Short mmCIF file of C-alpha atoms and ligand atoms in Angstrom, two decimals:
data_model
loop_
_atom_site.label_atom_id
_atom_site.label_comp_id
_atom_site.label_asym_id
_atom_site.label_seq_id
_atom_site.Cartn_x
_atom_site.Cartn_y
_atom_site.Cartn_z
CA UNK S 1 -21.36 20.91 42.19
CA UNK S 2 -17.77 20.52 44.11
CA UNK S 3 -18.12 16.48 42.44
CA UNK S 4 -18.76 17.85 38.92
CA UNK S 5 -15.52 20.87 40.09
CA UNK S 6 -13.60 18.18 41.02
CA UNK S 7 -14.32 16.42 37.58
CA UNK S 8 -13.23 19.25 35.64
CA UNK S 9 -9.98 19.84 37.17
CA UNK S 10 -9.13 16.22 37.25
CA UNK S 11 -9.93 15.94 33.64
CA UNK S 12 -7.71 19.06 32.76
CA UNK S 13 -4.95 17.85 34.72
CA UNK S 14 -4.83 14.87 33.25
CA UNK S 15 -5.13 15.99 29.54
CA UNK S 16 -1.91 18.16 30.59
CA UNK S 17 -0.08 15.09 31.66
CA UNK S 18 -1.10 13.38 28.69
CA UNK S 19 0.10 16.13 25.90
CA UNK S 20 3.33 15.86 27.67
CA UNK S 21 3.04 12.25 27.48
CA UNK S 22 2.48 11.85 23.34
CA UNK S 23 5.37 13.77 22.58
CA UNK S 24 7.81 11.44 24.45
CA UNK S 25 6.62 8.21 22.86
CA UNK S 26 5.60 7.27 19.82
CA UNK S 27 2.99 4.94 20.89
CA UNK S 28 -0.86 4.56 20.77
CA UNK S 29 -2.28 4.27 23.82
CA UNK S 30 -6.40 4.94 24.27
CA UNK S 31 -5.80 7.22 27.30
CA UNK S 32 -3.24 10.22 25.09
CA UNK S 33 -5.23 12.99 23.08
CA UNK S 34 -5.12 11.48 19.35
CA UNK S 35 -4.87 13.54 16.49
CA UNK S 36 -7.20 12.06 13.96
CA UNK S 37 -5.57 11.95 10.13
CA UNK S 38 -6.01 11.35 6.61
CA UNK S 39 -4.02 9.32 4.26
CA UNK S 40 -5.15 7.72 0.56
CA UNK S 41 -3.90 4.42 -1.21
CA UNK S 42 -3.04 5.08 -4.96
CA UNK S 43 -3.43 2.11 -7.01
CA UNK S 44 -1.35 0.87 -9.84
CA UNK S 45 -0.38 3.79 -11.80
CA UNK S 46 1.48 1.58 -14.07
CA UNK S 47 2.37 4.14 -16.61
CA UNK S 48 2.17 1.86 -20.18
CA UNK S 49 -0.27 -0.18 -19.58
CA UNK S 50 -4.00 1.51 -20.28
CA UNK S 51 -5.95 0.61 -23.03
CA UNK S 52 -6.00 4.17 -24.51
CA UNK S 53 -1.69 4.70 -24.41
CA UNK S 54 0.47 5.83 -22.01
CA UNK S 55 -0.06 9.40 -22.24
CA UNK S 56 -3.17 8.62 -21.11
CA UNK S 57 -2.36 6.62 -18.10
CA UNK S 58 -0.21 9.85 -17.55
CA UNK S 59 -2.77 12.33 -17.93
CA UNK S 60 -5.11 9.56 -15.09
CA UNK S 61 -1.65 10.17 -12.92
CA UNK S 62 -1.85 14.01 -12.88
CA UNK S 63 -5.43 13.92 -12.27
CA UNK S 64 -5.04 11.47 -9.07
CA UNK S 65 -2.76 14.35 -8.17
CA UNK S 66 -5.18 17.32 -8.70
CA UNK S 67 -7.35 14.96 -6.75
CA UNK S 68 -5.24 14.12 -3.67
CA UNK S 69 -4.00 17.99 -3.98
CA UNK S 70 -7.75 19.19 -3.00
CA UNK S 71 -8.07 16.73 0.06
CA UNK S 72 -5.83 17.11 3.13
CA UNK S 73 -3.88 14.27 3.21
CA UNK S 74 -1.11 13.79 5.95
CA UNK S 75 0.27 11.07 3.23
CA UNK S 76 -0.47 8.78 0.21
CA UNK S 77 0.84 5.40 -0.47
CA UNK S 78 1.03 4.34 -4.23
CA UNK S 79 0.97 0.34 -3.97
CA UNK S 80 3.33 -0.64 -6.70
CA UNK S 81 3.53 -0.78 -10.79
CA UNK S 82 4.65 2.41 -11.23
CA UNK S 83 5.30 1.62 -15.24
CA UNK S 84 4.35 -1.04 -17.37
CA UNK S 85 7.92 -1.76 -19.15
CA UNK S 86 9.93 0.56 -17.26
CA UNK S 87 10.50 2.08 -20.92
CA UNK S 88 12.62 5.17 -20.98
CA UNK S 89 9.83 7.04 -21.94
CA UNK S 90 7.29 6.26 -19.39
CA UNK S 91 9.62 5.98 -16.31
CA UNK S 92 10.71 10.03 -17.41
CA UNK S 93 6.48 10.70 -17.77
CA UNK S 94 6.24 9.12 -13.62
CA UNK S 95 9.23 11.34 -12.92
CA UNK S 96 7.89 14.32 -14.84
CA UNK S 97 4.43 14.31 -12.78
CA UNK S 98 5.12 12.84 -9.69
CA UNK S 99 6.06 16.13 -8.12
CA UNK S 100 2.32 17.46 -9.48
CA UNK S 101 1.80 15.75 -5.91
CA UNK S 102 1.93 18.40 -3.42
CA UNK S 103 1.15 15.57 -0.71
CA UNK S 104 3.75 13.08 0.32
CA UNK S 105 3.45 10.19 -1.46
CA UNK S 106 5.53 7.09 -0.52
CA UNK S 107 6.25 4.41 -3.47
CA UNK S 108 6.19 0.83 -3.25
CA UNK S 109 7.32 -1.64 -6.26
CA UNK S 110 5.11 -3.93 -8.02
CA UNK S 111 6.06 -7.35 -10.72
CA UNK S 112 6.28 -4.58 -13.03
CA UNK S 113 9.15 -2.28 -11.43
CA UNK S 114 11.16 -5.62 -9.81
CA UNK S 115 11.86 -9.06 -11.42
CA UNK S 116 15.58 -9.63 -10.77
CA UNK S 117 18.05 -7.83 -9.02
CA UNK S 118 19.30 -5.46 -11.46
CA UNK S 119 15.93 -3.80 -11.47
CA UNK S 120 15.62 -4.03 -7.84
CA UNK S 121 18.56 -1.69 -7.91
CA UNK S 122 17.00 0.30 -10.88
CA UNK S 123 14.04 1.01 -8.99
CA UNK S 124 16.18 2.41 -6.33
CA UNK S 125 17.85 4.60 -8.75
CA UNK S 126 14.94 5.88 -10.81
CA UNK S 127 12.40 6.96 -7.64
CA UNK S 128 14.88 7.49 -5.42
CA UNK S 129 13.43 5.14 -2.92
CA UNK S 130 13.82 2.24 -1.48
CA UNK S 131 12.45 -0.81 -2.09
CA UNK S 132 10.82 -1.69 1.64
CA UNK S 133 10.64 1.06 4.40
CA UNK S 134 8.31 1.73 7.25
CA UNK S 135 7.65 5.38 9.35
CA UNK S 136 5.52 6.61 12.09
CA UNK S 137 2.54 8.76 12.23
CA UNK S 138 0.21 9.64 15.29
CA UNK S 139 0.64 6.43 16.83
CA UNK S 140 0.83 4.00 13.73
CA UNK S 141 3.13 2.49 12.37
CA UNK S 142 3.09 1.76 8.24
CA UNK S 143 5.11 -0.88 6.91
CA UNK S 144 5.80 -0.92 3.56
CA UNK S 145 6.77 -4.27 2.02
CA UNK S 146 8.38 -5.16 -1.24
CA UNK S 147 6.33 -8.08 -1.63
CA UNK S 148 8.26 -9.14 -4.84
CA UNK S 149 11.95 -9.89 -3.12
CA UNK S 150 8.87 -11.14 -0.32
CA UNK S 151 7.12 -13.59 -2.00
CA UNK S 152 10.02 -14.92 -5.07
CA UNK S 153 11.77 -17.78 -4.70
CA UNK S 154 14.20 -16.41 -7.78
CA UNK S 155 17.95 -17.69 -6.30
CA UNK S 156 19.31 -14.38 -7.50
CA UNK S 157 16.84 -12.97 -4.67
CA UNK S 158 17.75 -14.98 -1.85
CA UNK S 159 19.89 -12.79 0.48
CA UNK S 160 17.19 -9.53 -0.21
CA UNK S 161 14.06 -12.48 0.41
CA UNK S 162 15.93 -13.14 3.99
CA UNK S 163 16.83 -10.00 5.11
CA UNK S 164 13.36 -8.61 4.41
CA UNK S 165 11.59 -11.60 6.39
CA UNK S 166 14.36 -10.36 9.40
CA UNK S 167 13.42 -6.68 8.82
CA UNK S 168 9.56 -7.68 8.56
CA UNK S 169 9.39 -9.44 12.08
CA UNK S 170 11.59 -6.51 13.71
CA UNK S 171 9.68 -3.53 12.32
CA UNK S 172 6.60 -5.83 13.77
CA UNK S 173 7.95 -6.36 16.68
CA UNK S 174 9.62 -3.02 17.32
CA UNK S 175 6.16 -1.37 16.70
CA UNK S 176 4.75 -3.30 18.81
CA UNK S 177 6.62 -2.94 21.89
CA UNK S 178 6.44 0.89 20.97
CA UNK S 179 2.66 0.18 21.55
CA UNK S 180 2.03 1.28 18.22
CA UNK S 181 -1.12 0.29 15.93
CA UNK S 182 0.15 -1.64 12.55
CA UNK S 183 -0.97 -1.13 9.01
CA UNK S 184 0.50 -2.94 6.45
CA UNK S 185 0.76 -2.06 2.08
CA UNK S 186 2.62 -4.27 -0.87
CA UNK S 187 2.04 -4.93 -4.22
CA UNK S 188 0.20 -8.51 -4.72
CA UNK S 189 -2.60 -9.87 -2.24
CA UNK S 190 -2.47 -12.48 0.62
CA UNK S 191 -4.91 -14.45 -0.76
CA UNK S 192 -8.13 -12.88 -2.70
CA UNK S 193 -11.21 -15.42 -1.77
CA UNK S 194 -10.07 -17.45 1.30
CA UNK S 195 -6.77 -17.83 3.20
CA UNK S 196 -6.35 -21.73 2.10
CA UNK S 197 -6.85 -20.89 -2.07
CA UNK S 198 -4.58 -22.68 -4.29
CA UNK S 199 -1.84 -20.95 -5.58
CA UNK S 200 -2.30 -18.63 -8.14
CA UNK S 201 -0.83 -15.39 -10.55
CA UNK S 202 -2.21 -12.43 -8.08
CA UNK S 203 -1.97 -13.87 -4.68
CA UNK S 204 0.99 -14.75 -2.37
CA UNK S 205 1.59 -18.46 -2.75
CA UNK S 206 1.02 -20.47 0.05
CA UNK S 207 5.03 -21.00 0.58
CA UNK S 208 4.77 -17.98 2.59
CA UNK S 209 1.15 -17.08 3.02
CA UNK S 210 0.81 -18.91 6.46
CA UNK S 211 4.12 -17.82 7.82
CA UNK S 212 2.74 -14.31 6.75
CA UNK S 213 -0.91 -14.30 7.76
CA UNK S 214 0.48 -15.91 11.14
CA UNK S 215 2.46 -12.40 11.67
CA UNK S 216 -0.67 -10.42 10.60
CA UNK S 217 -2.57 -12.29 13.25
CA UNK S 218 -0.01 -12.35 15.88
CA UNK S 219 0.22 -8.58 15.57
CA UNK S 220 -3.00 -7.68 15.56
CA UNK S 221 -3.09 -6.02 12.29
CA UNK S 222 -6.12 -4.73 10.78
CA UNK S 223 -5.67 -3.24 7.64
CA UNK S 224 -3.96 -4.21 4.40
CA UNK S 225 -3.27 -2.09 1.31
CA UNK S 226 -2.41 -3.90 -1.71
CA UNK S 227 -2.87 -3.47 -5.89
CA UNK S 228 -1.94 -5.79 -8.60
CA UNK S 229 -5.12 -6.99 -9.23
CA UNK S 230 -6.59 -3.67 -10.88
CA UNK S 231 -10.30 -4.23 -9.43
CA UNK S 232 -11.44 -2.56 -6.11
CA UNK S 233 -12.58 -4.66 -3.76
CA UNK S 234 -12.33 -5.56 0.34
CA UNK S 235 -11.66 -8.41 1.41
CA UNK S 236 -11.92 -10.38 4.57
CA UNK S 237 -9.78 -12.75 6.80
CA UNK S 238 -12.20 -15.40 7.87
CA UNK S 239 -12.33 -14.48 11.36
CA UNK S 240 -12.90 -10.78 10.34
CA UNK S 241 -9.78 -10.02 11.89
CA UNK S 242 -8.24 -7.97 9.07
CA UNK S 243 -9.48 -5.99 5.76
CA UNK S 244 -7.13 -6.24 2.65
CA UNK S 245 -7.74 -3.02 0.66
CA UNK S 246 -7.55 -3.32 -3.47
CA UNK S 247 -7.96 -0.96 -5.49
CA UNK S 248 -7.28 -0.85 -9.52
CA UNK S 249 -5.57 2.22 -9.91
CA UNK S 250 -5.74 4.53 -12.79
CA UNK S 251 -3.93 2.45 -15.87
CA UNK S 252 -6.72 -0.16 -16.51
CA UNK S 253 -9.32 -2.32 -14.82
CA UNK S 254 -10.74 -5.44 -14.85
CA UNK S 255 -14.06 -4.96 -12.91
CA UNK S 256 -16.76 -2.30 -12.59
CA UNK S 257 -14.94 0.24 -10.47
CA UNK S 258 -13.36 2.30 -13.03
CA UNK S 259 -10.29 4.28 -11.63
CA UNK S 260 -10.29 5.88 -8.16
CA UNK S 261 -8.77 6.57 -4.77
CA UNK S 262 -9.22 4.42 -1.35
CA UNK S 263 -9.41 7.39 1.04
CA UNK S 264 -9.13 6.50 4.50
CA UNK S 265 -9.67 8.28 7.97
CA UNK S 266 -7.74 7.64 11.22
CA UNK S 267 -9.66 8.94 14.10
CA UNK S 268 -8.39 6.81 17.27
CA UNK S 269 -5.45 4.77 18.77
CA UNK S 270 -7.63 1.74 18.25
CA UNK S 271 -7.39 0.56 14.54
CA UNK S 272 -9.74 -2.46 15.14
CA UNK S 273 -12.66 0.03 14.87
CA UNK S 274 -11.71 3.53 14.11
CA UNK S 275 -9.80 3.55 10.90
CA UNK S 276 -12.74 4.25 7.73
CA UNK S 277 -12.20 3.52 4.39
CA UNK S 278 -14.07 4.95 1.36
CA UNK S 279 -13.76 4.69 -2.23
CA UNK S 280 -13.65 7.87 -4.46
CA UNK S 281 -13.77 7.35 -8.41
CA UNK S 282 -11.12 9.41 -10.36
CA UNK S 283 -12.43 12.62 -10.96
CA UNK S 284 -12.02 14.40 -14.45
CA UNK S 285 -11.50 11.04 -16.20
CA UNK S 286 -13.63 11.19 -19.43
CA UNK S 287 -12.78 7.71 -20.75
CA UNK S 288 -13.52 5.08 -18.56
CA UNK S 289 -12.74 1.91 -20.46
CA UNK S 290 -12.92 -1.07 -18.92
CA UNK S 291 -10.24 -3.55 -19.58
CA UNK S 292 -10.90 -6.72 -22.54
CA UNK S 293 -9.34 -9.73 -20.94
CA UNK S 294 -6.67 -10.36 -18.36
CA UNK S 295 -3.36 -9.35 -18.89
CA UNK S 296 -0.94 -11.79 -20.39
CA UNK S 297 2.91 -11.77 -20.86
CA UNK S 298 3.79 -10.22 -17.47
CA UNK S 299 6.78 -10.55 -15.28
CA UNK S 300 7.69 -13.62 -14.00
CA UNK S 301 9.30 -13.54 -10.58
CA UNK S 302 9.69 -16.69 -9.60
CA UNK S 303 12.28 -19.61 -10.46
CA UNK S 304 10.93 -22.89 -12.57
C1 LIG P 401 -6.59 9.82 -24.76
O1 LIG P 401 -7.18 10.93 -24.12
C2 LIG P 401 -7.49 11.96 -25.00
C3 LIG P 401 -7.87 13.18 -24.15
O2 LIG P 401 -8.78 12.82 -23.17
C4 LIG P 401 -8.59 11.51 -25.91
O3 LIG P 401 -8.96 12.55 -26.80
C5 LIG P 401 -8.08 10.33 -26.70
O4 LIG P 401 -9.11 9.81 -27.50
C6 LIG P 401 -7.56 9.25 -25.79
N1 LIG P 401 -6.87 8.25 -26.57
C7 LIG P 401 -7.42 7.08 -26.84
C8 LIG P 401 -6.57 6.16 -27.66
O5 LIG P 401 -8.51 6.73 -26.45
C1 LIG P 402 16.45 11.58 -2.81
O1 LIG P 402 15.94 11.34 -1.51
C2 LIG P 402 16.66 12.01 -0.49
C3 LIG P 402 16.15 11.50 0.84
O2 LIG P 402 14.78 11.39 0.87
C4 LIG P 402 16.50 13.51 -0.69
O3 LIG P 402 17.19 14.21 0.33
C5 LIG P 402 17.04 13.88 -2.06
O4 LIG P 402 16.80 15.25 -2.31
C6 LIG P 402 16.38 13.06 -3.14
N1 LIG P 402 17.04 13.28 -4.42
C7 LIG P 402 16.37 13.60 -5.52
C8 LIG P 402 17.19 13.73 -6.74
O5 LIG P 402 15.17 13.77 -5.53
C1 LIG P 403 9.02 -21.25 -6.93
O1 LIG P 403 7.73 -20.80 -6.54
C2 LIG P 403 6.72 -21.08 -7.48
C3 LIG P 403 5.46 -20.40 -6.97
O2 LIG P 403 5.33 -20.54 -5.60
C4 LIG P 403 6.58 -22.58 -7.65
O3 LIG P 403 5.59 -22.87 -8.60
C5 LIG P 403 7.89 -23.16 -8.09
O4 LIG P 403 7.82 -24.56 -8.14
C6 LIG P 403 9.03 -22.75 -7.15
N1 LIG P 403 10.30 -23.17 -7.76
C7 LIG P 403 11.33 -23.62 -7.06
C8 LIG P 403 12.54 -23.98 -7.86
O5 LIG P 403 11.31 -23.75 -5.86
#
């Protein structure tokens, strides 16, 4: 009995210390008291671009927000394509339901927002946003990549290509000495069958890919969220290390998936094993036509 006493108290006395000890760092650590959360990955919206007209895609946009409305979110990242032409008309339609979203959602740029440096600043301009960011929550750190200016080799994007390599590695390595757990999002995918693929239009090229899967690795990230490829789909690194995360969004798609929502839950400081993912179709979407053909004509972003 005064063993099991002794227990108790210790226990309590030590959950004490560590509440006090969570709110003066803004690291993970598997001792603290974690507060479990929610957040969702919104695939390419890409206003313009669904088979049945943008009004459509529009009316897909303010049902993901209905949708991410009745969950409790802590936050949602949108992975890029916001439009498909950045037309007048469809970049006011984003602006005009985008605040349907009563949960914060955080915007990332796709080929379709960014292909030179003019609309790099237009992008800025038009979702008030910028292009790369990262922030904190419960222990994690997101980092949110433009992997356009990442992955181009346009000369017009050199000086944004190097400083976002700089601010990659010291978000990285700033989170990491905060003792914080790492989960990455961009636009286009690493690689979508096997880390040593050829070059090709919806993967990183292998210019970078190395340098970048080396800092995934190194880092001991997990988890992945990208778009661009409108199917839904997981994929692996080959030593299981990682998961990237696609998922086609709610303009058009190319597989069997239809539109949806990658919900995920956090429940632990140790991302390796506690962070669940789960697909969730669209709901309310009456017309779920899959895409003829791949997509042709689309922003080039890199120099020839
Ligand atoms: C767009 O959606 C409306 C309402 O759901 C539907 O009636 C219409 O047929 C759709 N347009 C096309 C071109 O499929
Ligand atoms: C733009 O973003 C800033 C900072 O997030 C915010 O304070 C401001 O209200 C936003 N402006 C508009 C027009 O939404
Ligand atoms: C730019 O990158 C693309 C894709 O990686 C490559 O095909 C092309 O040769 C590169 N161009 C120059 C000028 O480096």
């Amino acid at each position: 009995m005064k063993g099991t006493f002794g227990f108790v108290v210790g226990v309590i006395a030590c959950i004490s210390a560590v509440a006090l000890a969570v709110s003066e760092k803004a690291g993970c650590s598997k001792k603290d008291v974690f507060n479990p959360f929610r957040f969702c990955q919104l695939g390419d919206i890409q206003l313009g671009f669904g088979l049945d007209g943008w009004q459509n895609d529009t009316h897909r946009m303010h049902l993901a927000a209905q949708q991410v409305n009745a969950q409790d979110f802590d936050f949602c990242i949108a992975v890029g394509d916001l439009t498909n032409d950045r037309f007048d008309y469809e970049i006011r339609a984003f602006q005009d339901t985008f605040p349907e979203f009563k949960t914060k959602v955080h915007l990332l740029p796709g080929n379709h927002d960014i292909n030179d440096v003019a609309t790099l600043k237009q992008f800025k301009l038009d979702y008030n946003v910028s292009d790369h960011t990262a922030f904190s929550h419960n222990g994690y750190r997101f980092i949110l990549l433009d992997s356009v200016t990442l992955m181009s080799n346009l000369t017009e994007f050199e000086p944004y290509t190097r400083a976002e390599w700089v601010w990659f590695e010291h978000e990285l390595k700033s989170a990491a000495k905060r003792g914080e757990e790492i989960i990455l999002a961009h636009h286009h995918l690493p690689f979508e069958f096997t880390e040593d693929e050829p070059d090709a239009y919806w993967t990183f090229p292998n210019r970078i890919r190395g340098k970048y899967l080396e800092l995934v690795k190194n880092y001991g990230v997990h988890h992945i969220l990208v778009g661009h490829r409108h199917e839904t789909k997981n994929i692996y690194a080959s030593d299981n290390s990682f998961t990237i995360y696609v998922v086609a969004g709610t303009a058009r798609f190319f597989d069997d998936n239809g539109f949806g929502i990658n919900y995920f839950d956090v429940s632990s400081c140790d991302s390796a094993t506690d962070v669940s993912q789960e697909y969730v179709h669209l709901q309310g979407a009456g017309l779920m036509k899959r895409s003829e053909g791949l997509p042709n004509g689309c922003p080039d972003i890199f120099a020839h």
